[in-house]
């Protein structure tokens, strides 16, 4: 079985987002980075499927040179190899991201055969475009099911559970397929020390796609005005309990 | 100029319709036109209607269904898609303002497209009381567009109060310290008839299931009172709290972002404060029955 998983490097924003001077990006000077949360679950699911069925797993990302850290993180969890679509750090829109990933996936499939499953996050944590996985699926003419909280192989098909308002909708689609997943699909493991060591020597193939002019063109970012909450202190320690109960009574929840 | 709107039941589609009127004369395609739900068939129907009505733009609510169908339409028509917008204006290029980071950040963007495709973030644009648009007839879908379709439905297992509907939520973060530490959170929640929530740090540590997680990648909540115990208030968490009416934060760090974005705060050790609140509720209730 062959599985690909596409991830995105995003900053860990903490409590308050600060923008760069030109307001076109987040000031990441003092921030760490991670892969987008939904995709962590995509990586975990890929690793579990390969552990159970044997085969080859590949992680792909489009991002700056530093995004190799997130590729190594995925390989530390058990992914076999990586393809890094290097950028100069500029923002790519969903359409161009999908096109670049599609080229890389096609090239890999030409040499190694089709992927049974390609995982994406349902949407990235930062730009939230909700489209990259679907665009790749459409171009490959493969079925795509989105927002998945459970994935089960059933012979040459995959059973997919999608969270909806009143429970879960079930889809069964033939492989090969493209699946976009959400956090909660599984509980991603922590990388082991041997896993981290192995990841260092796993292969990373670099490609440098050209960035087309974005048709969804970022002009600037804004931090929205706060919700205007002004915290009233009810005191400190256990002595504040009566004041808290007063608040509950006024709110009509007691 | 004609514009298309994918109509789902409920307010978010009426909000999308409101924004669509700025672009032209709306025509509605009901999401229930294809039963059971088959997103490719809906995208194909929208693509046909775009052609027939020479539609200048297509709108949908930025719901899971809306975003999914519109992304499929964008792929089909080879057009860009602006998802989760809170504003859009026609022009060449069209301009949009959209949510990033689950609403913690806004993006102003130009949409270079002969037919803007836009989804509208729910509850960010007030709905007007304009007329319902005429409904587009959907023919029978092609077999190839039914490969992805809902074939079964699983009802939620009814374990307590659902986070999304809870009137009161008692939520714990890293400060709770352990899986066992949630006993005092559960006790308070029990007394208040509240749901138990948690932050992402807690689910990642395996202390609570993901179904308890409040935030950008968890559940978005709208309770009367949200009680945040030992939660710092990263943007990931705050993105799930935009609908909360009152927030009470309990934290040992008075400078934690959640303490600065709450309505009420109590500073100190939650392991003392939370049981004290439970005891005080019991005392208040006992006083009420004895008097």
mmCIF file of C-alpha atoms in Angstrom, chain A residues 10-11 13-17 19 26 37-38 40 91 93 95 122-131 134-135 138 143-146 149 159 161-164 166-174 182-184 187 190 214-224 227 229-238 240-242 244-245 247-254, chain B residues 37 64-65 67-68 71-72 74-76 78-84 96 98-101 103-112 147-156 167-168 192 200 203-206 210 213 216-217 224-225 227 233-236 241-242 244-248 257 259-267 272-273 276-277 280-281 284-285 288:
data_model
loop_
_atom_site.group_PDB
_atom_site.id
_atom_site.type_symbol
_atom_site.label_atom_id
_atom_site.label_comp_id
_atom_site.label_asym_id
_atom_site.label_seq_id
_atom_site.Cartn_x
_atom_site.Cartn_y
_atom_site.Cartn_z
ATOM 1 C CA UNK A 10 2.445 27.107 10.677
ATOM 2 C CA UNK A 11 3.541 29.270 13.618
ATOM 3 C CA UNK A 13 0.625 31.753 17.724
ATOM 4 C CA UNK A 14 0.213 31.708 21.514
ATOM 5 C CA UNK A 15 -2.019 34.335 23.044
ATOM 6 C CA UNK A 16 -1.649 37.419 20.889
ATOM 7 C CA UNK A 17 -0.884 37.713 17.197
ATOM 8 C CA UNK A 19 2.000 41.348 12.523
ATOM 9 C CA UNK A 26 2.602 37.268 11.269
ATOM 10 C CA UNK A 37 -3.200 20.345 13.767
ATOM 11 C CA UNK A 38 -5.519 18.409 11.446
ATOM 12 C CA UNK A 40 -0.807 15.735 12.544
ATOM 13 C CA UNK A 91 2.475 33.199 0.667
ATOM 14 C CA UNK A 93 -2.763 30.716 -2.445
ATOM 15 C CA UNK A 95 -4.935 27.158 -6.100
ATOM 16 C CA UNK A 122 -9.486 19.568 6.152
ATOM 17 C CA UNK A 123 -8.214 23.159 6.259
ATOM 18 C CA UNK A 124 -4.941 24.744 7.276
ATOM 19 C CA UNK A 125 -4.737 26.428 10.694
ATOM 20 C CA UNK A 126 -3.537 29.724 9.252
ATOM 21 C CA UNK A 127 -5.103 30.562 5.880
ATOM 22 C CA UNK A 128 -8.063 28.171 6.156
ATOM 23 C CA UNK A 129 -8.789 27.959 2.421
ATOM 24 C CA UNK A 130 -10.697 24.616 2.567
ATOM 25 C CA UNK A 131 -9.671 23.624 -0.962
ATOM 26 C CA UNK A 134 -10.250 18.778 -3.189
ATOM 27 C CA UNK A 135 -8.402 20.482 -6.036
ATOM 28 C CA UNK A 138 -10.319 16.646 -8.857
ATOM 29 C CA UNK A 143 -12.971 10.550 -5.085
ATOM 30 C CA UNK A 144 -12.422 12.885 -2.144
ATOM 31 C CA UNK A 145 -14.204 12.784 1.206
ATOM 32 C CA UNK A 146 -13.692 15.690 3.609
ATOM 33 C CA UNK A 149 -13.057 11.679 12.058
ATOM 34 C CA UNK A 159 -15.185 3.708 4.825
ATOM 35 C CA UNK A 161 -16.976 8.990 8.880
ATOM 36 C CA UNK A 162 -17.555 12.721 8.588
ATOM 37 C CA UNK A 163 -18.668 14.731 11.608
ATOM 38 C CA UNK A 164 -21.932 16.614 11.030
ATOM 39 C CA UNK A 166 -26.353 15.530 14.425
ATOM 40 C CA UNK A 167 -23.786 12.750 14.447
ATOM 41 C CA UNK A 168 -21.704 11.322 11.621
ATOM 42 C CA UNK A 169 -22.299 10.775 7.928
ATOM 43 C CA UNK A 170 -20.765 7.672 6.389
ATOM 44 C CA UNK A 171 -19.263 7.448 2.896
ATOM 45 C CA UNK A 172 -17.723 4.402 1.238
ATOM 46 C CA UNK A 173 -15.491 5.211 -1.739
ATOM 47 C CA UNK A 174 -13.196 3.083 -3.901
ATOM 48 C CA UNK A 182 -9.826 16.649 11.141
ATOM 49 C CA UNK A 183 -8.214 16.654 14.550
ATOM 50 C CA UNK A 184 -9.853 13.969 16.684
ATOM 51 C CA UNK A 187 -4.477 10.772 19.082
ATOM 52 C CA UNK A 190 4.799 11.502 20.503
ATOM 53 C CA UNK A 214 -1.984 34.362 -6.960
ATOM 54 C CA UNK A 215 -5.578 34.827 -8.069
ATOM 55 C CA UNK A 216 -6.568 35.147 -4.416
ATOM 56 C CA UNK A 217 -4.059 37.858 -3.624
ATOM 57 C CA UNK A 218 -3.356 38.787 -0.004
ATOM 58 C CA UNK A 219 -3.268 42.574 0.394
ATOM 59 C CA UNK A 220 -2.892 42.842 4.146
ATOM 60 C CA UNK A 221 -3.707 41.241 7.458
ATOM 61 C CA UNK A 222 -5.595 42.857 10.331
ATOM 62 C CA UNK A 223 -5.930 41.912 13.968
ATOM 63 C CA UNK A 224 -9.664 42.197 14.641
ATOM 64 C CA UNK A 227 -14.612 41.634 21.964
ATOM 65 C CA UNK A 229 -14.476 42.352 27.498
ATOM 66 C CA UNK A 230 -13.178 44.135 30.568
ATOM 67 C CA UNK A 231 -12.238 41.672 33.211
ATOM 68 C CA UNK A 232 -13.694 42.317 36.655
ATOM 69 C CA UNK A 233 -11.636 40.676 39.374
ATOM 70 C CA UNK A 234 -13.668 38.641 41.838
ATOM 71 C CA UNK A 235 -10.678 38.289 44.114
ATOM 72 C CA UNK A 236 -8.110 35.596 44.618
ATOM 73 C CA UNK A 237 -8.067 32.114 46.062
ATOM 74 C CA UNK A 238 -10.904 30.224 47.717
ATOM 75 C CA UNK A 240 -13.552 34.487 45.888
ATOM 76 C CA UNK A 241 -16.086 31.621 45.848
ATOM 77 C CA UNK A 242 -19.106 33.623 47.164
ATOM 78 C CA UNK A 244 -18.403 33.628 41.827
ATOM 79 C CA UNK A 245 -21.688 32.148 43.018
ATOM 80 C CA UNK A 247 -22.184 35.883 39.245
ATOM 81 C CA UNK A 248 -23.817 32.488 38.529
ATOM 82 C CA UNK A 249 -27.008 33.633 40.241
ATOM 83 C CA UNK A 250 -27.121 36.904 38.279
ATOM 84 C CA UNK A 251 -26.535 34.992 35.053
ATOM 85 C CA UNK A 252 -29.477 32.736 35.931
ATOM 86 C CA UNK A 253 -27.504 29.505 35.672
ATOM 87 C CA UNK A 254 -27.821 28.353 39.282
ATOM 88 C CA UNK B 37 -25.961 14.489 0.163
ATOM 89 C CA UNK B 64 -18.695 22.474 6.226
ATOM 90 C CA UNK B 65 -21.143 21.668 3.416
ATOM 91 C CA UNK B 67 -17.082 25.195 1.828
ATOM 92 C CA UNK B 68 -16.886 21.653 0.501
ATOM 93 C CA UNK B 71 -14.186 24.010 -3.351
ATOM 94 C CA UNK B 72 -15.418 21.271 -5.700
ATOM 95 C CA UNK B 74 -13.768 25.909 -7.915
ATOM 96 C CA UNK B 75 -11.790 22.837 -8.975
ATOM 97 C CA UNK B 76 -14.344 22.035 -11.691
ATOM 98 C CA UNK B 78 -10.694 26.133 -12.547
ATOM 99 C CA UNK B 79 -11.390 29.305 -10.579
ATOM 100 C CA UNK B 80 -10.044 30.697 -7.298
ATOM 101 C CA UNK B 81 -12.193 30.417 -4.160
ATOM 102 C CA UNK B 82 -12.311 32.840 -1.241
ATOM 103 C CA UNK B 83 -13.523 30.881 1.777
ATOM 104 C CA UNK B 84 -14.983 32.241 5.014
ATOM 105 C CA UNK B 96 -12.892 40.327 -0.014
ATOM 106 C CA UNK B 98 -11.825 36.781 5.076
ATOM 107 C CA UNK B 99 -11.139 34.985 8.334
ATOM 108 C CA UNK B 100 -7.805 33.411 9.128
ATOM 109 C CA UNK B 101 -6.792 31.422 12.188
ATOM 110 C CA UNK B 103 -11.210 34.369 13.159
ATOM 111 C CA UNK B 104 -8.210 35.474 15.230
ATOM 112 C CA UNK B 105 -6.922 37.326 12.180
ATOM 113 C CA UNK B 106 -8.534 38.985 9.154
ATOM 114 C CA UNK B 107 -7.172 39.066 5.610
ATOM 115 C CA UNK B 108 -7.976 41.668 2.992
ATOM 116 C CA UNK B 109 -7.520 40.170 -0.455
ATOM 117 C CA UNK B 110 -8.116 40.766 -4.145
ATOM 118 C CA UNK B 111 -9.966 38.026 -5.975
ATOM 119 C CA UNK B 112 -8.857 38.010 -9.619
ATOM 120 C CA UNK B 147 -19.334 8.158 -6.172
ATOM 121 C CA UNK B 148 -18.969 10.380 -3.111
ATOM 122 C CA UNK B 149 -22.302 10.321 -1.333
ATOM 123 C CA UNK B 150 -23.668 9.722 2.132
ATOM 124 C CA UNK B 151 -24.608 6.049 2.450
ATOM 125 C CA UNK B 152 -25.290 5.866 6.189
ATOM 126 C CA UNK B 153 -25.674 8.041 9.246
ATOM 127 C CA UNK B 154 -24.555 7.435 12.815
ATOM 128 C CA UNK B 155 -26.522 9.164 15.578
ATOM 129 C CA UNK B 156 -24.449 10.717 18.356
ATOM 130 C CA UNK B 167 -25.720 26.709 28.679
ATOM 131 C CA UNK B 168 -22.774 26.411 31.047
ATOM 132 C CA UNK B 192 -24.188 23.435 37.489
ATOM 133 C CA UNK B 200 -6.048 21.437 23.083
ATOM 134 C CA UNK B 203 -6.506 16.431 24.530
ATOM 135 C CA UNK B 204 -2.954 16.210 23.178
ATOM 136 C CA UNK B 205 -1.853 14.904 26.587
ATOM 137 C CA UNK B 206 -4.595 12.272 26.400
ATOM 138 C CA UNK B 210 -11.140 15.241 21.543
ATOM 139 C CA UNK B 213 -12.044 20.120 23.115
ATOM 140 C CA UNK B 216 -10.401 26.337 16.442
ATOM 141 C CA UNK B 217 -9.897 22.629 15.796
ATOM 142 C CA UNK B 224 -24.310 31.732 28.891
ATOM 143 C CA UNK B 225 -21.302 31.178 31.145
ATOM 144 C CA UNK B 227 -15.670 28.857 33.159
ATOM 145 C CA UNK B 233 -6.041 31.366 26.247
ATOM 146 C CA UNK B 234 -4.017 30.738 23.104
ATOM 147 C CA UNK B 235 -5.681 31.944 19.884
ATOM 148 C CA UNK B 236 -6.438 28.261 19.124
ATOM 149 C CA UNK B 241 -15.154 31.131 22.486
ATOM 150 C CA UNK B 242 -16.460 33.914 20.264
ATOM 151 C CA UNK B 244 -19.694 32.790 24.824
ATOM 152 C CA UNK B 245 -21.835 35.397 26.654
ATOM 153 C CA UNK B 246 -19.834 35.551 29.909
ATOM 154 C CA UNK B 247 -16.357 34.204 30.557
ATOM 155 C CA UNK B 248 -15.014 33.502 34.035
ATOM 156 C CA UNK B 257 -4.391 36.043 27.736
ATOM 157 C CA UNK B 259 -7.516 36.456 32.144
ATOM 158 C CA UNK B 260 -7.246 39.629 30.050
ATOM 159 C CA UNK B 261 -10.103 38.582 27.742
ATOM 160 C CA UNK B 262 -12.562 37.404 30.398
ATOM 161 C CA UNK B 263 -15.516 39.160 32.031
ATOM 162 C CA UNK B 264 -14.644 37.906 35.508
ATOM 163 C CA UNK B 265 -11.385 36.597 36.930
ATOM 164 C CA UNK B 266 -10.266 34.773 40.023
ATOM 165 C CA UNK B 267 -6.512 34.641 40.584
ATOM 166 C CA UNK B 272 -8.359 25.363 45.862
ATOM 167 C CA UNK B 273 -10.736 27.674 44.038
ATOM 168 C CA UNK B 276 -14.452 26.172 47.088
ATOM 169 C CA UNK B 277 -16.955 27.229 44.407
ATOM 170 C CA UNK B 280 -20.293 27.502 48.069
ATOM 171 C CA UNK B 281 -22.962 26.320 45.592
ATOM 172 C CA UNK B 284 -26.230 28.389 48.827
ATOM 173 C CA UNK B 285 -28.604 25.570 47.894
ATOM 174 C CA UNK B 288 -32.345 28.067 50.079
#
